CSV table of C-alpha atoms in Angstrom, one decimal:
chain,number,residue,atom,x,y,z
A,152,MET,CA,-49.6,16.9,-13.0
A,153,ARG,CA,-49.9,20.6,-12.1
A,154,LEU,CA,-52.9,19.8,-9.8
A,155,LYS,CA,-51.2,16.9,-8.2
A,156,PHE,CA,-48.1,19.3,-7.8
A,157,PHE,CA,-50.1,21.9,-6.2
A,158,LEU,CA,-51.7,19.5,-3.7
A,159,ASN,CA,-48.4,17.9,-2.9
A,160,ASN,CA,-47.1,21.2,-1.9
A,161,TYR,CA,-50.2,22.3,-0.2
A,162,PHE,CA,-50.3,19.3,2.0
A,163,LEU,CA,-46.6,19.6,2.8
A,164,ASN,CA,-47.7,22.7,4.9
A,165,TYR,CA,-51.3,21.9,5.7
A,166,LEU,CA,-53.4,19.3,7.4
A,167,LEU,CA,-56.6,17.5,6.3
A,168,ASN,CA,-59.1,16.9,9.1
A,169,ASN,CA,-59.6,13.2,9.7
A,170,ASN,CA,-63.3,13.5,8.9
A,171,TYR,CA,-62.4,14.0,5.2
A,172,SER,CA,-60.9,12.3,2.2
A,173,VAL,CA,-59.7,14.0,-1.1
A,174,GLN,CA,-60.6,13.3,-4.6
A,175,TYR,CA,-59.2,15.4,-7.7
A,176,SER,CA,-59.6,15.5,-11.3
A,177,ALA,CA,-58.8,18.0,-14.2
A,178,ASP,CA,-60.0,18.6,-17.7
A,179,ASN,CA,-59.4,21.4,-20.4
A,180,ARG,CA,-61.7,23.8,-18.7
A,181,SER,CA,-60.9,23.4,-15.0
A,182,TYR,CA,-59.3,21.6,-12.1
A,183,GLU,CA,-61.4,19.9,-9.4
A,184,VAL,CA,-60.7,19.0,-5.8
A,185,SER,CA,-63.4,17.4,-3.7
A,186,PHE,CA,-63.4,17.0,0.1
A,187,CYS,CA,-65.8,14.2,1.1
A,188,SER,CA,-67.0,14.0,4.8
A,189,ASP,CA,-67.7,11.0,6.8
A,190,GLY,CA,-71.3,12.1,6.9
A,191,GLY,CA,-71.7,12.1,3.1
A,192,LYS,CA,-71.6,15.8,2.4
A,193,LYS,CA,-69.1,17.0,0.0
A,194,ILE,CA,-67.2,20.2,-1.0
A,195,VAL,CA,-66.0,20.5,-4.6
A,196,VAL,CA,-63.5,23.3,-5.3
A,197,LYS,CA,-63.6,24.0,-9.2
A,198,ILE,CA,-60.7,26.0,-10.3
A,199,MET,CA,-61.2,27.4,-13.9
A,200,ARG,CA,-58.3,27.5,-16.3
A,201,THR,CA,-58.1,31.2,-16.7
A,202,GLY,CA,-55.2,33.3,-17.9
A,203,PHE,CA,-52.3,34.2,-15.6
A,204,SER,CA,-53.8,36.2,-12.8
A,205,LYS,CA,-53.1,40.0,-12.8
A,206,THR,CA,-55.3,40.5,-9.7
A,207,LEU,CA,-53.5,38.8,-7.0
A,208,PRO,CA,-50.2,40.8,-7.0
A,209,GLU,CA,-52.0,44.2,-6.9
A,210,LEU,CA,-53.4,43.2,-3.6
A,211,GLN,CA,-51.7,44.0,-0.4
A,212,SER,CA,-52.0,41.0,1.9
A,213,PRO,CA,-53.4,37.5,2.3
A,214,ILE,CA,-56.0,38.9,4.9
A,215,LYS,CA,-57.4,41.6,2.5
A,216,ILE,CA,-57.5,39.2,-0.3
A,217,PHE,CA,-60.0,37.1,1.6
A,218,ASN,CA,-61.8,39.8,3.4
A,219,LYS,CA,-62.1,42.0,0.2
A,220,TYR,CA,-63.8,39.2,-1.8
A,221,LEU,CA,-65.7,37.6,1.1
A,222,LYS,CA,-67.9,40.8,0.9
A,223,MET,CA,-68.4,40.3,-2.8
A,224,TYR,CA,-70.2,37.2,-3.0
A,225,SER,CA,-73.5,35.6,-1.4
A,226,LEU,CA,-72.8,32.2,-0.2
A,227,HIS,CA,-76.1,30.7,-1.7
A,228,GLN,CA,-76.1,32.6,-5.1
A,229,PRO,CA,-73.8,32.8,-7.9
A,230,ALA,CA,-71.7,36.0,-7.9
A,231,GLY,CA,-71.3,36.5,-11.7
A,232,ASN,CA,-67.7,37.2,-12.7
A,233,LYS,CA,-66.5,37.6,-9.0
A,234,MET,CA,-63.4,35.9,-8.0
A,235,PHE,CA,-65.7,33.0,-6.3
A,236,GLU,CA,-69.0,31.5,-7.0
A,237,TYR,CA,-70.7,29.4,-4.4
A,238,ILE,CA,-73.5,27.0,-5.3
A,239,THR,CA,-75.3,24.4,-3.1
A,240,LYS,CA,-76.8,21.1,-4.4
A,241,GLN,CA,-78.4,19.0,-1.8
A,242,ASN,CA,-75.3,17.7,0.1
A,243,ILE,CA,-72.7,18.9,-2.5
A,244,PHE,CA,-71.3,22.3,-1.8
A,245,ILE,CA,-69.4,23.9,-4.9
A,246,ILE,CA,-66.7,26.6,-4.9
A,247,LYS,CA,-66.0,28.0,-8.3
A,248,PHE,CA,-62.6,29.8,-8.5
A,249,ASN,CA,-62.6,32.2,-11.5
A,250,ILE,CA,-59.0,32.7,-11.0
A,251,ASN,CA,-56.4,29.9,-12.0
A,252,ILE,CA,-54.5,29.4,-8.7
A,253,ILE,CA,-53.1,26.0,-9.9
A,254,ASP,CA,-51.3,27.4,-13.0
A,255,ASP,CA,-50.2,30.5,-11.3
A,256,THR,CA,-48.6,28.4,-8.4
A,257,PHE,CA,-46.8,26.0,-10.9
A,258,CYS,CA,-45.5,29.3,-12.8
A,259,TYR,CA,-44.0,30.6,-9.7
A,260,PHE,CA,-42.4,27.4,-8.3
A,261,THR,CA,-41.1,26.3,-11.8
A,262,ARG,CA,-40.3,29.7,-13.3
A,263,ILE,CA,-41.7,28.3,-16.6
A,264,ASN,CA,-44.6,29.9,-18.4
A,265,ARG,CA,-47.3,28.0,-20.1
A,266,ASP,CA,-45.6,28.2,-23.4
A,267,GLY,CA,-42.7,26.3,-22.0
A,268,ASN,CA,-40.4,29.6,-21.8
A,269,LYS,CA,-38.5,30.6,-18.8
A,270,PHE,CA,-40.5,32.9,-16.5
A,271,THR,CA,-38.2,36.0,-15.7
A,272,ARG,CA,-40.7,38.6,-14.3
A,273,ILE,CA,-39.7,39.8,-10.8
A,274,LEU,CA,-42.9,40.7,-8.8
A,275,LYS,CA,-42.0,42.9,-5.9
A,276,THR,CA,-45.1,42.2,-3.7
A,277,ASP,CA,-45.8,43.2,-0.3
A,278,TYR,CA,-46.8,39.5,0.5
A,279,PRO,CA,-45.7,36.0,-0.9
A,280,ILE,CA,-48.4,35.4,-3.6
A,281,VAL,CA,-48.3,31.6,-3.2
A,282,ASP,CA,-48.9,31.7,0.6
A,283,ALA,CA,-51.8,34.1,0.0
A,284,ILE,CA,-53.3,31.5,-2.6
A,285,TYR,CA,-52.8,28.7,0.0
A,286,TYR,CA,-54.6,31.1,2.5
A,287,LEU,CA,-57.4,31.9,0.2
A,288,PHE,CA,-58.0,28.1,-0.7
A,289,THR,CA,-58.0,27.2,3.0
A,290,GLU,CA,-60.4,29.9,4.1
A,291,THR,CA,-62.8,29.6,1.4
A,292,VAL,CA,-63.1,25.8,2.0
A,293,ASN,CA,-63.5,26.2,5.7
A,294,LYS,CA,-66.0,28.8,5.2
A,295,ALA,CA,-68.2,26.6,3.0
A,296,ALA,CA,-67.8,23.8,5.8
A,297,GLU,CA,-68.9,26.2,8.3
A,298,GLU,CA,-72.0,27.4,6.3
A,299,ASN,CA,-73.0,23.7,5.8
A,300,ASN,CA,-72.6,22.7,9.7
A,301,MET,CA,-69.5,20.5,8.8
A,302,HIS,CA,-66.3,20.2,10.6
A,303,PRO,CA,-63.3,22.5,9.6
A,304,VAL,CA,-61.5,20.9,6.5
A,305,LEU,CA,-58.0,22.3,6.5
A,306,SER,CA,-55.5,23.9,8.8
A,307,ARG,CA,-51.7,24.9,8.9
A,308,LYS,CA,-49.3,22.4,10.3
A,309,LYS,CA,-47.2,25.2,11.9
A,310,ASN,CA,-48.8,28.4,13.1
A,311,CYS,CA,-45.7,30.2,14.1
A,312,LEU,CA,-42.5,31.4,12.3
A,313,GLN,CA,-39.7,29.0,11.9
A,314,ILE,CA,-36.2,30.0,10.6
A,315,TYR,CA,-33.4,28.0,9.7
A,316,LEU,CA,-30.0,29.7,10.3
A,317,THR,CA,-27.4,29.0,7.7
A,318,HIS,CA,-23.9,30.1,6.8
A,319,ASP,CA,-22.2,29.7,3.4
A,320,VAL,CA,-18.5,29.1,3.9
A,321,ASP,CA,-16.8,30.9,0.8
A,322,ILE,CA,-13.4,31.7,2.5
A,323,MET,CA,-11.3,30.0,5.1
A,324,ASN,CA,-8.0,31.2,4.1
A,325,LYS,CA,-6.7,34.2,2.1
A,326,ASN,CA,-5.3,33.4,-1.3
A,327,PHE,CA,-5.1,34.9,-4.7
A,328,GLY,CA,-8.5,33.3,-5.6
A,329,SER,CA,-10.3,34.8,-2.7
A,330,LEU,CA,-8.6,38.3,-3.5
A,331,LEU,CA,-9.8,38.1,-7.1
A,332,ARG,CA,-13.4,37.4,-6.3
A,333,LEU,CA,-13.4,40.2,-3.7
A,334,ALA,CA,-11.8,42.5,-6.2
A,335,GLY,CA,-14.2,41.6,-9.0
A,336,ILE,CA,-17.3,42.3,-6.9
A,337,ASN,CA,-15.9,45.6,-5.4
A,338,PHE,CA,-14.8,46.8,-8.7
A,339,TYR,CA,-18.2,46.0,-10.2
A,340,LYS,CA,-19.8,48.1,-7.3
A,341,PHE,CA,-17.3,50.9,-7.9
A,342,MET,CA,-18.3,51.1,-11.7
A,343,THR,CA,-22.0,50.8,-11.0
A,344,MET,CA,-22.9,52.6,-7.8
A,345,GLY,CA,-21.2,55.8,-8.0
A,346,PHE,CA,-17.5,55.5,-8.1
A,347,LYS,CA,-17.2,55.3,-4.3
A,348,VAL,CA,-13.7,55.0,-3.1
A,349,LYS,CA,-14.7,52.9,-0.3
A,350,TYR,CA,-15.1,49.8,-2.5
A,351,LEU,CA,-11.7,50.0,-3.7
A,352,LEU,CA,-10.3,50.4,-0.1
A,353,GLU,CA,-12.0,47.3,1.0
A,354,ILE,CA,-9.7,45.4,-1.5
A,355,PHE,CA,-6.6,47.0,-0.1
A,356,GLU,CA,-7.7,46.4,3.4
A,357,TYR,CA,-8.4,42.7,2.5
A,358,MET,CA,-4.8,42.5,1.1
A,359,ILE,CA,-3.1,43.8,4.3
A,360,GLN,CA,-5.1,42.6,7.0
A,361,LYS,CA,-4.1,39.4,8.8
A,362,LEU,CA,-7.6,37.6,9.8
A,363,ASN,CA,-8.5,34.3,10.7
A,364,TYR,CA,-11.3,33.2,8.4
A,365,ASP,CA,-11.5,29.8,9.6
A,366,ASP,CA,-12.4,31.1,13.2
A,367,PHE,CA,-16.2,30.7,13.7
A,368,SER,CA,-16.2,31.6,17.4
A,369,VAL,CA,-17.9,34.9,17.0
A,370,LEU,CA,-20.8,33.0,15.4
A,371,TYR,CA,-20.8,30.5,18.2
A,372,GLN,CA,-21.0,33.1,20.8
A,373,ILE,CA,-23.9,34.8,19.1
A,374,GLU,CA,-25.9,31.6,18.3
A,375,GLN,CA,-25.2,30.0,21.6
A,376,ASP,CA,-27.4,26.8,21.7
A,377,TYR,CA,-29.3,27.6,18.4
A,378,SER,CA,-29.0,25.2,15.6
A,379,SER,CA,-27.5,26.2,12.4
A,380,THR,CA,-26.3,24.9,9.1
A,381,PHE,CA,-22.8,25.5,7.7
A,382,PHE,CA,-22.6,25.0,3.9
A,383,LEU,CA,-18.9,23.6,3.1
A,384,HIS,CA,-17.3,23.4,-0.1
A,385,PRO,CA,-15.0,20.1,-0.5
A,386,GLY,CA,-13.4,21.0,-3.7
A,387,TYR,CA,-12.8,18.6,-6.7
A,388,LYS,CA,-10.2,16.4,-8.2
A,389,ASN,CA,-10.9,15.9,-11.7
A,390,LEU,CA,-11.8,19.1,-13.9
A,391,THR,CA,-11.5,20.0,-17.4
A,392,PHE,CA,-9.3,23.0,-18.4
A,393,TYR,CA,-12.4,25.4,-18.6
A,394,GLN,CA,-13.9,24.2,-15.4
A,395,LYS,CA,-10.5,24.7,-13.5
A,396,PHE,CA,-10.6,28.3,-15.0
A,397,ILE,CA,-14.1,28.9,-13.8
A,398,ASN,CA,-13.3,27.3,-10.5
A,399,PHE,CA,-10.3,29.6,-10.0
A,400,LEU,CA,-12.4,32.7,-10.8
A,401,ILE,CA,-15.7,31.8,-9.0
A,402,ASN,CA,-15.8,29.1,-6.6
A,403,PRO,CA,-14.6,28.9,-3.0
A,404,ARG,CA,-11.1,27.7,-2.9
A,405,TYR,CA,-9.9,26.2,0.5
A,406,GLN,CA,-8.9,22.8,1.8
A,407,LEU,CA,-11.8,21.4,3.8
A,408,THR,CA,-10.5,19.2,6.7
A,409,GLU,CA,-12.0,16.8,8.9
A,410,LYS,CA,-10.8,19.1,12.0
A,411,THR,CA,-13.0,21.8,10.6
A,412,VAL,CA,-15.9,19.5,10.4
A,413,GLU,CA,-15.5,17.8,13.8
A,414,GLU,CA,-15.4,21.3,15.5
A,415,LEU,CA,-18.7,22.1,14.0
A,416,LYS,CA,-20.1,18.8,14.9
A,417,LYS,CA,-18.8,19.2,18.4
A,418,ARG,CA,-20.7,22.5,18.6
A,419,LYS,CA,-23.9,20.6,17.3
A,420,LYS,CA,-24.0,22.5,13.9
A,421,ASN,CA,-25.1,20.8,10.8
A,422,ILE,CA,-23.3,20.2,7.7
A,423,GLY,CA,-24.5,21.2,4.3
A,424,LEU,CA,-22.9,21.0,0.8
A,425,HIS,CA,-21.9,24.4,-0.7
A,426,SER,CA,-21.8,23.1,-4.2
A,427,GLY,CA,-19.8,24.7,-7.0
A,428,TYR,CA,-21.1,27.1,-9.8
A,429,HIS,CA,-21.0,24.5,-12.4
A,430,SER,CA,-22.3,21.7,-10.4
A,431,ALA,CA,-25.8,23.0,-10.9
A,432,LYS,CA,-25.7,21.8,-14.5
A,433,ILE,CA,-23.1,19.0,-14.5
A,434,LYS,CA,-24.2,15.8,-12.6
A,435,SER,CA,-20.7,14.2,-12.4
A,436,LEU,CA,-19.5,17.3,-10.6
A,437,LEU,CA,-22.3,17.3,-8.1
A,438,GLU,CA,-21.8,13.7,-7.6
A,439,GLN,CA,-17.9,14.2,-6.8
A,440,GLU,CA,-18.8,16.9,-4.3
A,441,CYS,CA,-21.4,14.6,-2.6
A,442,THR,CA,-18.9,11.8,-2.2
A,443,ARG,CA,-16.1,14.0,-1.1
A,444,ILE,CA,-18.1,15.9,1.6
A,445,SER,CA,-19.8,12.8,3.0
A,446,SER,CA,-16.3,11.1,3.3
A,447,ILE,CA,-14.8,14.3,5.1
A,448,ALA,CA,-17.9,14.5,7.4
A,449,GLY,CA,-18.2,10.8,8.2
A,450,GLN,CA,-21.9,11.0,7.4
A,451,ARG,CA,-24.2,11.4,4.4
A,452,VAL,CA,-24.6,15.2,3.7
A,453,ASP,CA,-28.0,15.5,1.7
A,454,VAL,CA,-28.5,19.5,2.0
A,455,THR,CA,-27.1,21.8,-0.5
A,456,ARG,CA,-27.0,25.4,-1.5
A,457,PHE,CA,-25.1,26.4,-4.8
A,458,HIS,CA,-22.3,28.9,-4.9
A,459,PHE,CA,-23.6,32.2,-6.4
A,460,LEU,CA,-27.0,30.8,-6.1
A,461,ALA,CA,-26.4,28.9,-9.3
A,462,PHE,CA,-29.7,27.0,-10.3
A,463,ASP,CA,-31.4,26.2,-13.4
A,464,THR,CA,-34.9,25.2,-12.9
A,465,ARG,CA,-34.9,23.1,-16.1
A,466,ILE,CA,-31.7,21.0,-15.2
A,467,THR,CA,-30.8,21.2,-11.6
A,468,PRO,CA,-33.7,19.6,-9.8
A,469,GLY,CA,-33.1,16.3,-11.6
A,470,ILE,CA,-29.4,16.5,-10.9
A,471,LEU,CA,-29.9,17.1,-7.2
A,472,GLU,CA,-32.4,14.0,-6.9
A,473,LYS,CA,-29.9,11.8,-8.9
A,474,ASN,CA,-27.3,12.6,-6.3
A,475,GLY,CA,-29.3,11.9,-3.4
A,476,ILE,CA,-30.0,15.4,-2.2
A,477,THR,CA,-33.2,16.0,-0.2
A,478,ILE,CA,-33.2,19.5,0.7
A,479,ASP,CA,-32.0,22.6,-1.3
A,480,MET,CA,-31.9,26.2,-0.1
A,481,SER,CA,-30.4,28.0,-3.5
A,482,LEU,CA,-33.6,29.7,-4.8
A,483,TYR,CA,-33.2,33.4,-3.8
A,484,TYR,CA,-32.7,36.7,-5.7
A,485,ASN,CA,-29.4,37.9,-4.5
A,486,ARG,CA,-30.3,41.5,-5.4
A,487,HIS,CA,-33.5,41.5,-3.4
A,488,THR,CA,-34.4,40.4,0.3
A,489,GLY,CA,-37.8,38.5,0.6
A,490,TRP,CA,-39.8,36.0,-1.6
A,491,TYR,CA,-39.6,37.5,-5.0
A,492,TYR,CA,-38.0,34.4,-6.4
A,493,HIS,CA,-40.6,32.0,-5.7
A,494,GLN,CA,-43.5,34.0,-4.1
A,495,THR,CA,-43.5,31.8,-1.1
A,496,THR,CA,-42.1,31.5,2.4
A,497,LEU,CA,-42.9,27.9,2.9
A,498,PRO,CA,-41.2,24.8,1.8
A,499,TYR,CA,-42.1,23.0,-1.6
A,500,PHE,CA,-41.2,20.2,-3.8
A,501,LEU,CA,-39.0,20.9,-6.9
A,502,PHE,CA,-40.2,20.1,-10.3
A,503,ASP,CA,-38.1,18.7,-13.0
A,504,THR,CA,-39.3,20.6,-16.0
A,505,SER,CA,-37.1,18.6,-18.7
A,506,ASP,CA,-39.0,15.4,-17.6
A,507,PHE,CA,-42.0,17.2,-16.5
A,508,ILE,CA,-42.3,15.4,-13.1
A,509,GLN,CA,-42.2,16.4,-9.6
A,510,ILE,CA,-39.2,15.1,-7.7
A,511,GLN,CA,-38.6,14.3,-3.9
A,512,VAL,CA,-36.2,17.2,-3.2
A,513,VAL,CA,-37.8,19.9,-1.0
A,514,GLU,CA,-36.7,23.6,-1.6
A,515,ILE,CA,-36.7,25.5,1.7
A,516,PRO,CA,-36.9,29.3,0.6
A,517,THR,CA,-34.1,31.5,1.6
A,518,VAL,CA,-35.4,35.2,2.3
A,519,LEU,CA,-32.5,37.1,3.6
A,520,MET,CA,-28.8,37.2,2.8
A,521,ASP,CA,-26.1,39.4,4.2
A,522,ALA,CA,-24.5,40.1,0.8
A,523,THR,CA,-27.9,41.6,-0.3
A,524,LEU,CA,-27.6,44.2,2.4
A,525,TYR,CA,-24.0,45.4,1.9
A,526,ASN,CA,-23.3,44.4,-1.8
A,527,TYR,CA,-26.5,45.1,-3.7
A,528,TYR,CA,-28.5,47.3,-1.5
A,529,ASP,CA,-25.4,49.0,-0.3
A,530,LEU,CA,-27.0,49.9,3.0
A,531,GLY,CA,-25.4,51.5,6.1
A,532,TYR,CA,-25.6,49.7,9.4
A,533,GLU,CA,-29.0,51.2,10.8
A,534,GLU,CA,-30.9,50.8,7.5
A,535,ALA,CA,-29.7,47.3,7.0
A,536,ARG,CA,-30.7,46.3,10.6
A,537,ASN,CA,-34.0,47.9,10.3
A,538,ARG,CA,-34.8,46.3,7.0
A,539,SER,CA,-33.8,42.9,8.2
A,540,ILE,CA,-36.1,43.2,11.3
A,541,GLU,CA,-39.0,44.6,9.3
A,542,LEU,CA,-38.6,41.4,7.0
A,543,LEU,CA,-38.7,39.3,10.1
A,544,GLU,CA,-41.9,41.1,11.3
A,545,ASN,CA,-43.5,40.3,8.0
A,546,LEU,CA,-42.5,36.6,8.0
A,547,LYS,CA,-44.0,36.3,11.5
A,548,ASN,CA,-47.3,37.5,10.1
A,549,PHE,CA,-47.3,34.7,7.4
A,550,SER,CA,-46.0,32.0,9.9
A,551,SER,CA,-43.4,31.3,7.4
A,552,LEU,CA,-40.9,28.4,7.4
A,553,CYS,CA,-37.7,29.7,5.7
A,554,SER,CA,-33.9,30.3,6.1
A,555,ILE,CA,-31.7,33.2,6.2
A,556,ASN,CA,-27.8,33.0,5.2
A,557,PHE,CA,-24.9,35.1,6.7
A,558,HIS,CA,-21.5,34.0,5.1
A,559,THR,CA,-18.9,33.2,7.7
A,560,GLU,CA,-16.3,35.5,6.3
A,561,SER,CA,-18.6,38.5,6.7
A,562,PHE,CA,-18.1,38.2,10.5
A,563,VAL,CA,-14.5,38.6,9.9
A,564,MET,CA,-14.3,41.1,7.0
A,565,ARG,CA,-17.2,43.4,8.0
A,566,LYS,CA,-17.2,42.6,11.9
A,567,GLU,CA,-18.9,45.5,13.4
A,568,TYR,CA,-21.5,45.7,10.5
A,569,ILE,CA,-22.6,42.1,10.3
A,570,VAL,CA,-22.0,41.0,14.0
A,571,GLY,CA,-24.2,44.0,15.0
A,572,ILE,CA,-27.0,42.9,12.4
A,573,TYR,CA,-26.7,39.4,13.3
A,574,LYS,CA,-26.9,39.9,17.1
A,575,ASN,CA,-30.1,42.1,16.5
A,576,ILE,CA,-31.6,39.2,14.4
A,577,ILE,CA,-30.9,36.6,17.3
A,578,ALA,CA,-32.2,38.9,19.9
A,579,TRP,CA,-35.3,39.5,17.9
A,580,ILE,CA,-35.8,35.6,17.5
A,581,LYS,CA,-35.5,35.2,21.2
A,582,GLY,CA,-37.8,38.0,22.1
A,583,ASN,CA,-40.5,36.9,19.8
A,584,ASP,CA,-40.4,33.2,20.8
A,585,VAL,CA,-39.7,32.3,17.1
A,586,SER,CA,-38.7,28.7,16.5
A,587,VAL,CA,-35.2,27.9,15.1
A,588,GLY,CA,-35.4,24.8,12.9
A,589,GLU,CA,-32.9,21.8,13.0
A,590,ILE,CA,-32.5,20.8,9.6
A,591,GLU,CA,-31.8,17.1,10.5
A,592,TYR,CA,-35.3,16.7,11.8
A,593,PHE,CA,-37.0,18.7,8.9
A,594,TYR,CA,-38.6,15.6,7.4
A,595,GLU,CA,-39.8,14.5,10.9
A,596,GLU,CA,-41.5,17.9,11.5
A,597,ILE,CA,-42.7,18.7,7.8
A,598,ARG,CA,-43.6,15.6,6.1
A,599,PRO,CA,-46.3,15.3,3.2
A,600,GLU,CA,-49.6,14.9,4.9
A,601,LEU,CA,-51.0,13.4,1.6
A,602,LYS,CA,-49.2,12.1,-1.4
A,603,PHE,CA,-50.7,12.5,-4.9
A,604,ILE,CA,-48.7,10.5,-7.4
């Protein structure tokens, strides 16, 4: 199952040359993937079931991974205990990986260790490890093909950065619930980030300011014709007393109307479900939300991001699939920008670890969120802007396909700070010919090249 999961995710982002077919197998010692050419030649990739790799996270970039180890082996002689061994037998070319890229990738995507326990390590790497693994896999196979006068085997579907612009809508009108949430976050910052008075002043300013949180006109002006997705919370009807209490403390609390949705649709914005905190574990709550938002939107809504990024890798994937969700964008460490949660900047299928099966819900990694910059990093404007652009430059190097998230209320509450940063991001996107993805066409653009059942 782990090998099939790896191949399904790999071929979600990579293409197989028409001159080849694929075979695969696994036993207790290794995983094996064979690329068979029309001319009768075969490239066999044998991946040994070694322990969790400690080598990959220490390297600095995918390019260095390949270049460093390319010099350490001879293509026609085994290289001992090197990362690779290359062996030729008549028309069969064998690549032996002495690192377990299959189980490593599975661990990053599912956050489950081989012993079945939750994987809690946060690896602060200079590059996304899974993307580097894909690169390594691709280049070694293509190098083998080149040495044997064969056509290239594998290639990326998209060789450019594509970003999905997204906005969580947590506040649309000021009420006691929204004040309570803001006060809770700022009091936490006051207690843990140096007792700075500005955090308490923000609460006071929020209380006295009369601002229109349901006015998205600033966002429309900045994005112009770019596509973006607004994640809206439709609310609930039937909750237990405990769920009502949590809903009051944590979840967005506003009355979502058809007028709001129609205005977004008129602006050619996409509608996503901003699901509540408890819905990540309770199927009936998510079902209620899906029904309500689809009714209000007048169309099926099958894209979601959970409030507070609530997600349990052992429960949530199955709940999403059972409720007809096809795309999720919840997996992100709110305390860190980048790819630390899943070690990839490319889409991948979610895995239901309770039933131990891959499901047909795709996760589009989120790599940047406004709240990380001002809440958890507590950055000033200049540093926050520079860090955001630096991240985008890295993503461009990896030809990533991912999302960024800026809350709508941030453009009202922290107008100069957030508007300035977001304008710089949009200007950078325009200046670097970066593609802005349209979520409604995701499956038309990125569909599985091959399907391994």
